[in-house]
XYZ file of C-alpha atoms in Angstrom:
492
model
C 51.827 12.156 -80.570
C 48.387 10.428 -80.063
C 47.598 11.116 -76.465
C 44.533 10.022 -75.060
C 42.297 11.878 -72.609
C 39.512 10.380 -70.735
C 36.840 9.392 -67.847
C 37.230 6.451 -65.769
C 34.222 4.838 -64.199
C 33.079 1.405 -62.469
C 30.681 -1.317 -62.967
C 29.530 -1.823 -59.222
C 29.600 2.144 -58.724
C 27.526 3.169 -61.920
C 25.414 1.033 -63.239
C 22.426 0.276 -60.462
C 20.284 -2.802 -61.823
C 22.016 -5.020 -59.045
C 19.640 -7.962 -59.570
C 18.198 -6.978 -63.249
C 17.795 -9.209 -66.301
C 19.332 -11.801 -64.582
C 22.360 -10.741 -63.282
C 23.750 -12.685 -60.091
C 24.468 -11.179 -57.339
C 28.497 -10.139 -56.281
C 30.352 -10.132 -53.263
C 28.975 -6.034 -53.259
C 26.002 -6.767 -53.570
C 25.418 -8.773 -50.684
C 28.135 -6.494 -48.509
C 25.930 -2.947 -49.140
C 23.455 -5.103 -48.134
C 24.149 -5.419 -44.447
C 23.025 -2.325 -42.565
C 25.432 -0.673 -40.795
C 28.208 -1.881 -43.617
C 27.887 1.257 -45.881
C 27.657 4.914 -44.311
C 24.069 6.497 -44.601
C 22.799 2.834 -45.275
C 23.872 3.262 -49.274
C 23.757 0.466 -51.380
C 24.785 0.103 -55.202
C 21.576 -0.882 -56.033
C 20.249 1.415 -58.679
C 23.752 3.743 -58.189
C 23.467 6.285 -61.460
C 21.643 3.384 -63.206
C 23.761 3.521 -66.342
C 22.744 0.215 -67.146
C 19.518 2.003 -68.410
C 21.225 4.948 -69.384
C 23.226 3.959 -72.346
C 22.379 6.501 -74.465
C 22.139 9.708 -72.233
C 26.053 8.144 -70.917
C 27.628 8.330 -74.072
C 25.763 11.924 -75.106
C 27.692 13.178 -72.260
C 31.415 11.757 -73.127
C 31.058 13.043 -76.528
C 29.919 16.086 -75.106
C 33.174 16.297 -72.856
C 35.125 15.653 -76.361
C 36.980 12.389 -74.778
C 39.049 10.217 -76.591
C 38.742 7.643 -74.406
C 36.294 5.997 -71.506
C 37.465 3.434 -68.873
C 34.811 1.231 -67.053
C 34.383 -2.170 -65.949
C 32.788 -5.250 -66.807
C 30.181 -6.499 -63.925
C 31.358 -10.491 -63.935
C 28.125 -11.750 -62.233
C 26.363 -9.633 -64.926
C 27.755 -11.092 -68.040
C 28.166 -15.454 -65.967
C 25.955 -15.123 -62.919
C 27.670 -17.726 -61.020
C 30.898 -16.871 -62.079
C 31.037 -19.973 -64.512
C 30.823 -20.190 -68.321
C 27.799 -22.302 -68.090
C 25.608 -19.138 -67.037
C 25.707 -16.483 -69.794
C 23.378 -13.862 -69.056
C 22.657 -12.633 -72.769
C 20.538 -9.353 -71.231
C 24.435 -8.304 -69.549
C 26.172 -9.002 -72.828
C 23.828 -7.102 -74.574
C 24.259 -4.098 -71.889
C 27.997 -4.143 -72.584
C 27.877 -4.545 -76.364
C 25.143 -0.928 -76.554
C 27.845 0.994 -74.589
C 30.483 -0.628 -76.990
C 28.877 0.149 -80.262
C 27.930 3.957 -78.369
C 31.401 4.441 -77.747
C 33.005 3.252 -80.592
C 30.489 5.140 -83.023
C 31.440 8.441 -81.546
C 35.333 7.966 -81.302
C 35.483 6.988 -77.956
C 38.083 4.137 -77.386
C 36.649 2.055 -74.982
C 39.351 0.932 -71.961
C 37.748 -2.126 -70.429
C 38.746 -3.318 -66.745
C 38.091 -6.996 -66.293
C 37.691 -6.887 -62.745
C 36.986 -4.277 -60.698
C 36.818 -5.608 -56.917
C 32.808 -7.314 -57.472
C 33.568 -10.745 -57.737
C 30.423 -12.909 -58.464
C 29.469 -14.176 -54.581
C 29.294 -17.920 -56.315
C 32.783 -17.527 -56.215
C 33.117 -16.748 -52.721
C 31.510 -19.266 -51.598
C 34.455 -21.307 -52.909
C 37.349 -19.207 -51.315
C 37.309 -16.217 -53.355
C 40.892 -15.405 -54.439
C 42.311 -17.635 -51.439
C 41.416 -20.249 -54.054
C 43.500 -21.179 -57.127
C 40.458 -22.472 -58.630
C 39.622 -18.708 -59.368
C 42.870 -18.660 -61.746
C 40.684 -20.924 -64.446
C 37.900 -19.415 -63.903
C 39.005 -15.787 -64.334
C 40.898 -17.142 -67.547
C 37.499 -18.694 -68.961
C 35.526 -15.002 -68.247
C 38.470 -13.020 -69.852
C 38.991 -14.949 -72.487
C 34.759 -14.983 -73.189
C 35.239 -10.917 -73.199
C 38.065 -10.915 -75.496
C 35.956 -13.349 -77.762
C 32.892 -11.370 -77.918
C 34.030 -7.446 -77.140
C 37.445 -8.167 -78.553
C 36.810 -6.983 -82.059
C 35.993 -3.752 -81.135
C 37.774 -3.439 -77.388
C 41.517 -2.630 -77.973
C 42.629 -1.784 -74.550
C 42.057 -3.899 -71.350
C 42.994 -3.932 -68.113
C 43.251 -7.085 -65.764
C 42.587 -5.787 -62.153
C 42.106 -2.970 -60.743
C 44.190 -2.059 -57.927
C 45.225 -5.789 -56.965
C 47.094 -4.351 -53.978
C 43.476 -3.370 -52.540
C 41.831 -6.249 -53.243
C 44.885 -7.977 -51.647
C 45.235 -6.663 -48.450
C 41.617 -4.412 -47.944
C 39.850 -7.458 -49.005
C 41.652 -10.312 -46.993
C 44.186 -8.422 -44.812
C 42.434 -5.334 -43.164
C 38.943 -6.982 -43.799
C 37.867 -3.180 -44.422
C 36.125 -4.410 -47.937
C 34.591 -7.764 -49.017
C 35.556 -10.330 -48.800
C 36.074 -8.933 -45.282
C 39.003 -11.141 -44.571
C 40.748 -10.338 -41.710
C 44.238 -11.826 -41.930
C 46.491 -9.288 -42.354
C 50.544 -11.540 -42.183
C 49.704 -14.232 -44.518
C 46.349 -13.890 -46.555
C 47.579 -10.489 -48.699
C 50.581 -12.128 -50.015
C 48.684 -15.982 -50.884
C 45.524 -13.836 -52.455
C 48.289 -11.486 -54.484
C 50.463 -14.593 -55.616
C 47.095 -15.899 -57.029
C 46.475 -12.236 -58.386
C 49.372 -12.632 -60.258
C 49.162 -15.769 -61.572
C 45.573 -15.214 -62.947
C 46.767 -11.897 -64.573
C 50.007 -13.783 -66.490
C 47.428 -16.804 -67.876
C 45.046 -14.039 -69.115
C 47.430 -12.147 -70.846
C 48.869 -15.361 -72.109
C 45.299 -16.323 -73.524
C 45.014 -12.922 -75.033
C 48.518 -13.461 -76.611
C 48.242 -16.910 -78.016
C 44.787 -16.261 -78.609
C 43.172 -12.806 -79.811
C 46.581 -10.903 -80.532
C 46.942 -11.299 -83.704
C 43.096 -10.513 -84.888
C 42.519 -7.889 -82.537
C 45.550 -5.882 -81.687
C 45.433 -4.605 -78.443
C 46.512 -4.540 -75.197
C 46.520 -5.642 -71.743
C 47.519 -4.677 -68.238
C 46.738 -4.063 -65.056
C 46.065 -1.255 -62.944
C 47.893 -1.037 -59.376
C 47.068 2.700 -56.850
C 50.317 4.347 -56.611
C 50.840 7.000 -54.000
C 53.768 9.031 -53.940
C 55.760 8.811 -50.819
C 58.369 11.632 -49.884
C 61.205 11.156 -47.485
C 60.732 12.735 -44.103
C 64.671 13.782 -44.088
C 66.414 13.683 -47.582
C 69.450 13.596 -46.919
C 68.918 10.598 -44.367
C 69.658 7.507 -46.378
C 67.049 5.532 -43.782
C 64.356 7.678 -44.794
C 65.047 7.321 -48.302
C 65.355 3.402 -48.301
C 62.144 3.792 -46.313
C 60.556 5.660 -49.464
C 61.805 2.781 -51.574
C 60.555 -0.146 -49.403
C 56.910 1.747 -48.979
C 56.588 1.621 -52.929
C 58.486 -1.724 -53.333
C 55.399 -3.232 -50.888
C 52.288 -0.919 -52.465
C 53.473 -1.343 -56.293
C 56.940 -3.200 -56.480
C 54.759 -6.209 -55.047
C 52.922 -6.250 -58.435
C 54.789 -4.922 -61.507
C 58.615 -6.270 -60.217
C 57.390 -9.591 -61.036
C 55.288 -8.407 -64.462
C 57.851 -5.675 -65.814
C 61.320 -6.877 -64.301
C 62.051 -10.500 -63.157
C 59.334 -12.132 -62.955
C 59.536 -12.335 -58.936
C 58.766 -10.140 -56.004
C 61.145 -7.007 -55.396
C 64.477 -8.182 -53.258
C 63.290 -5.660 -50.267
C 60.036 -7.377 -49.929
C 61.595 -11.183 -50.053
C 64.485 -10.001 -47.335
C 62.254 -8.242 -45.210
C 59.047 -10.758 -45.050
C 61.845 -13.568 -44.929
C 63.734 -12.041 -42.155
C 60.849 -11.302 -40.143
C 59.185 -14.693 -40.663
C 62.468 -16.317 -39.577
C 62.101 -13.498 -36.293
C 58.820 -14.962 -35.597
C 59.599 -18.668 -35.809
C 57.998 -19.771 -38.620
C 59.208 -22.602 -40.816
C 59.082 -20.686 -44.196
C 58.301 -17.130 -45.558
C 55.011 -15.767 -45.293
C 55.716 -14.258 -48.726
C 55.222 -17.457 -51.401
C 57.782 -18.329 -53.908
C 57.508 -18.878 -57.633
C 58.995 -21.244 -59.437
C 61.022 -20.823 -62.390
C 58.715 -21.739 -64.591
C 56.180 -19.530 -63.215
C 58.530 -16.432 -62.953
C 59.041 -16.961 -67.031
C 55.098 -17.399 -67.060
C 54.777 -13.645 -65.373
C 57.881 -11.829 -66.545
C 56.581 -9.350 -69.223
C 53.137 -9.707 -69.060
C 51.496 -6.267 -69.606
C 52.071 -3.803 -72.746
C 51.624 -0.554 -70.921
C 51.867 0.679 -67.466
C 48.842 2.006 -66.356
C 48.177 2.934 -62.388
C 45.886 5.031 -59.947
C 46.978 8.117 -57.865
C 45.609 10.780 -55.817
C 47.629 11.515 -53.136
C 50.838 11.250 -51.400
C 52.578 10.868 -48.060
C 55.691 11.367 -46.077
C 57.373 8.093 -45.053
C 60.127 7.390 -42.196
C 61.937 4.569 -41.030
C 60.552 2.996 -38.502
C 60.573 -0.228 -35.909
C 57.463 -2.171 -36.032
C 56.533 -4.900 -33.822
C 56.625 -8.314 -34.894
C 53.418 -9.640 -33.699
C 50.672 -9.657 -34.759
C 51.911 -10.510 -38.332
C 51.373 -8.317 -40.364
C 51.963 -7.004 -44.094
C 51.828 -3.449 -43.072
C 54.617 -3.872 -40.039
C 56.722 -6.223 -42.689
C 57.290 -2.742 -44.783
C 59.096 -1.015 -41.884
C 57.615 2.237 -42.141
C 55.657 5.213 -41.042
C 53.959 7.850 -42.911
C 52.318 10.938 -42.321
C 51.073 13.832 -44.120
C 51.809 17.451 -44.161
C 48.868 19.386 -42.325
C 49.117 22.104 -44.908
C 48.048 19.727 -47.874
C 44.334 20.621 -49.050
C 42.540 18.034 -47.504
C 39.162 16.372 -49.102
C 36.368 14.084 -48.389
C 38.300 11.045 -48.494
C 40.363 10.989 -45.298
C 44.246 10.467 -46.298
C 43.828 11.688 -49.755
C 45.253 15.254 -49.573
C 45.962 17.524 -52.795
C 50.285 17.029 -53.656
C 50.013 17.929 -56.978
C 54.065 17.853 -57.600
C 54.151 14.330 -56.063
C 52.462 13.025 -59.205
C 55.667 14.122 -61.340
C 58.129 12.523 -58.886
C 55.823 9.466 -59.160
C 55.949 9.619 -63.102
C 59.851 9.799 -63.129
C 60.055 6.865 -60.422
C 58.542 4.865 -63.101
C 60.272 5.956 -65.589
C 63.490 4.940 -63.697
C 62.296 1.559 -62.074
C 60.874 0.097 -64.752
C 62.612 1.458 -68.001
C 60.178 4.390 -69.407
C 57.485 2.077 -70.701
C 54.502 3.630 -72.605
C 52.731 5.348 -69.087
C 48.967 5.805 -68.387
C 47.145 7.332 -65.651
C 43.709 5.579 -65.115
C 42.328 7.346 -62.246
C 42.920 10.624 -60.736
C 40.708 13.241 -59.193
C 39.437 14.433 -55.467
C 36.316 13.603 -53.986
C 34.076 16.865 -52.249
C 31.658 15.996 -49.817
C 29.076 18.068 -49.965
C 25.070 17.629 -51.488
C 25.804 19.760 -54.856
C 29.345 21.293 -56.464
C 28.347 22.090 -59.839
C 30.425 25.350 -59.293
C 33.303 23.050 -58.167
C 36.252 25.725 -58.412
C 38.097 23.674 -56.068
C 38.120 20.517 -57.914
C 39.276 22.507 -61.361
C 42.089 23.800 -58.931
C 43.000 19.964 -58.630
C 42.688 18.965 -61.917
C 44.688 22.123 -63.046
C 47.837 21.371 -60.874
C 47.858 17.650 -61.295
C 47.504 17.676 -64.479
C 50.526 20.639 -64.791
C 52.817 18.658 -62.879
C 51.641 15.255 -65.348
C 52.845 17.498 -68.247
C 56.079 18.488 -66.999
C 57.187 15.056 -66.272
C 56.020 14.713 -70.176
C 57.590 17.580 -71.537
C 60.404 18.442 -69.415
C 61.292 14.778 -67.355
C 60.841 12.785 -71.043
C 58.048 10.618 -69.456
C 56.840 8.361 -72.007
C 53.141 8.886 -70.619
C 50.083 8.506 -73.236
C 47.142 9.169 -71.582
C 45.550 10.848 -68.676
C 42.030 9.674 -67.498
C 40.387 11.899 -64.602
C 38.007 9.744 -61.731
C 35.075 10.351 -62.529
C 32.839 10.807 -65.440
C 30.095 11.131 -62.786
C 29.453 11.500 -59.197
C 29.007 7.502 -58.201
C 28.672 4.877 -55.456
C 32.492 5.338 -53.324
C 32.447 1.878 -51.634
C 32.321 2.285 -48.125
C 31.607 6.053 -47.766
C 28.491 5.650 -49.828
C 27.349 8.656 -52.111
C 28.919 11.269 -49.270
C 32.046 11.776 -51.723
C 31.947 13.710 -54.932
C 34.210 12.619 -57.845
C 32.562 13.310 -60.684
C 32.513 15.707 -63.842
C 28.910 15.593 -63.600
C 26.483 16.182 -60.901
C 24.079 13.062 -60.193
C 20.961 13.899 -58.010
C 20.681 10.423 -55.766
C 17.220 11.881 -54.787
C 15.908 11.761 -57.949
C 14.740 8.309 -59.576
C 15.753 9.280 -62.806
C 19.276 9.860 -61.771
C 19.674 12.974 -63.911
C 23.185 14.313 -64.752
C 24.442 17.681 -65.093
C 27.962 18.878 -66.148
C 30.087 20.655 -63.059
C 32.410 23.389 -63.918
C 35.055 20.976 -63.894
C 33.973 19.207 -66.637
C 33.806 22.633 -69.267
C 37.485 23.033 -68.295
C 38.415 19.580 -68.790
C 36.533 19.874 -71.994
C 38.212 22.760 -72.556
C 41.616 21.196 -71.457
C 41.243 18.257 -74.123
C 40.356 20.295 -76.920
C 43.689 22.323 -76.461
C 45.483 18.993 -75.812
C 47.362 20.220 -72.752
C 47.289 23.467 -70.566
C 47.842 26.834 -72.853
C 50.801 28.993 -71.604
C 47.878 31.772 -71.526
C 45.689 29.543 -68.916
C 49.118 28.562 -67.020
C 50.810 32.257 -66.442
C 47.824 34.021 -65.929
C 46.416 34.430 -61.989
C 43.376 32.319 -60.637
C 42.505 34.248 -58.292
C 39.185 35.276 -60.172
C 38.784 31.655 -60.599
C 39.187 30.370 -57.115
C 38.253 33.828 -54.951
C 41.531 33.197 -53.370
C 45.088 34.794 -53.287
C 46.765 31.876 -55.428
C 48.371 32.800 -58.371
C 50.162 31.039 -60.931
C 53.817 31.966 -61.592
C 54.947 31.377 -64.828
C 58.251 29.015 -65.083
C 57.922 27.727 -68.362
C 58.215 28.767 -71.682
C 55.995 27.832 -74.371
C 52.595 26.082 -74.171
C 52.120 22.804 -71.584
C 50.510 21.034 -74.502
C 50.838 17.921 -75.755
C 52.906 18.156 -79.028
């Protein structure tokens, strides 16, 4: 079984050299901009600067023994106005140094696409309220797959569409800064969706059969628990939460073609409530429900956390996306919390998220992308409490491998490096490695977490020795680690 461990990572988070060589400036750029936007005043300006730090980036993966190392391709770096008719040669040489690094060392590079900084050219002409963007996402992607394509065998369209949906032009919480949350998610998703199916179709008709790889994309996946299990509200509740978060996304790409029945019957119903003429939820035509129907190889998805959801009666005004789910959730006080507010330690909700899969949508070949816990604090190289995190979550992954027959393939921990975490700045810590802000030179140093991760890959799994024995030397705490398995939590 070839299982692949690895390090996710950003464009807009790592690599600093906002305006550098010629690189146009992205919807981030100018948001970070605005004082007041980012906490602390943070920008992503210089970041970790790994687009001079080639070099001293890949030292460090093949240090951590990866087999793998997910980032993203800056848009505005490689076409600074979005358009084909701008190539920045300085960005596509950037891109091709990691490449060649990665690929010389055994790394398999997992490219994202897009990864929330679209070039601000492009939001000057409506952004992904526009259909124009479907074209012009098509011409970038298929210029990537063209000139990375021979040696990139694993891409990824978007990157958590169902935040760039509704954070970007629902909440207004991110750029675009939108702030229309009933209709604007579900038009900006429908175009999503359409601009994912025509860039796996170019990759298909296209680069398929000379390169031989694949494509997907990426949705955030929290697992949601029924308040009462044995209420059959609560449990339809849990079903209509992930139906909305995920369902919204991969029902049309890995079952019909079209949006889950829950979300059409509830949106429907409640449009009807509040007198409007049609849906706020768009339709696809046949045609296009063919188009989008089996359009990613793999399922790949974020996940750090999880919730307990209810039943519950929302108002119907203002319209909204979040009151069309019908829901409530909460979390249990007694889940470790971190520095990300809402993203609490449930290490055993990952499993029940792996085997939801695994039932909705037929077992396909699973990948995590991102998973890890952010610690706010100036300097955690001795981060005992982040190993802790990585230990159980990545227990509970293997068990829905080994014991649940999960068909999941890979396991990628946020993040190869402390970075830039959107709108909390540099506060949060994510990272394997420790990156001094203060310093120009961005130096990186390797946290405890990242000798046990090492140590984790080189076994291939968890050792039954690791698993039974206590951690209470390794977390100065009363925890320890009962033994329910038999034989090693590896990777066979």
């Amino acid at each position: 079984m070839n299982f692949t461990w690895g390090v996710s990572s950003s464009a807009y988070q790592v690599e600093g050299g906002w305006d550098a060589d010629g690189k146009g400036p992205s919807i981030w750029d100018n948001f970070s901009h605005v004082p007041g936007n980012i906490k602390n005043g943070d920008t992503g300006d210089i970041a970790c600067d790994s687009y001079n730090k080639v070099e001293e980036d890949v030292y460090l993966l093949r240090a951590l023994g990866v087999k793998n190392y997910r980032f993203s391709l800056s848009w505005s770096r490689i076409f600074p106005s979005g358009r084909n008719n701008s190539i920045n040669s300085h960005g596509i040489d950037y891109y091709n140094r990691l490449i060649d690094g990665l690929v010389a060392n055994n790394i398999t590079p997992i490219v994202t696409l897009y990864h929330w900084d679209l070039p601000q050219a492009l939001q000057d002409i409506g952004g992904w309220e526009s259909s124009a963007l479907i074209d012009l996402f098509d011409s970038f992607a298929d210029f990537c797959f063209q000139t990375f394509g021979d040696r990139v065998k694993f891409w990824i369209t978007f990157n958590e569409p169902q935040v760039i949906a509704w954070a970007g032009y629902g909440a207004g919480t991110l750029p675009p800064n939108v702030n229309d949350p009933g209709s604007a998610p579900y038009r900006v998703a429908h175009i999503l969706l359409k601009a994912h199916a025509r860039v796996y179709h170019t990759y298909d008709d296209k680069y398929r059969a000379s390169q031989g790889g694949v494509i997907a994309l990426c949705p955030n996946i929290d697992w949601v628990e029924p308040k009462t299990p044995s209420d059959p509200r609560d449990i339809e509740a849990a079903d209509r939460y992930l139906q909305f978060l995920v369902g919204w996304f991969t029902h049309p790409i890995f079952k019909n073609g079209d949006y889950p029945e829950v979300m059409k019957w509830k949106v429907g119903n409640r449009s009807e409530l509040q007198n409007l003429p049609s849906s706020r939820l768009p339709v696809f035509t046949a045609e296009e429900r063919d188009y989008i129907r089996g359009t990613a190889d793999v399922f790949c998805f974020n996940s750090y956390t999880s919730k307990i959801v209810t039943h519950s009666t929302t108002r119907l005004r203002p319209f909204s996306y979040e009151y069309d789910q019908e829901v409530l959730t909460k979390v249990d006080s007694s889940w470790p919390s971190s520095a990300i507010t809402g993203h609490r330690a449930v290490a055993w909700g990952l499993r029940r998220l792996l085997n939801w899969i695994k039932e909705e949508y037929g077992n396909p070949p699973i990948y995590i992308i991102e998973n890890g816990v952010g610690i706010k604090t100036k300097s955690d190289v001795d981060d005992n409490t982040r190993i802790f995190y990585y230990k159980t979550y990545i227990d509970e992954a293997l068990k829905a491998y080994k014991l649940d027959g999960v068909n999941l393939r890979g396991y990628n921990a946020w993040s190869f490096m402390d970075s830039f975490e959107w709108l909390n700045g540099y506060d949060p810590r994510f990272g394997l490695h420790q990156v001094d802000f203060d310093n120009p030179n961005r130096p990186r140093t390797p946290k405890r977490s990242a000798v046990y991760y090492a140590e984790i890959i080189r076994n291939n799994g968890i050792p039954l020795a690791h698993l039974c024995i206590s951690i209470h030397a390794l977390l100065r705490t009363e925890i320890v680690f009962h033994c329910v398995l038999q034989g090693n939590m590896v990777f066979a």
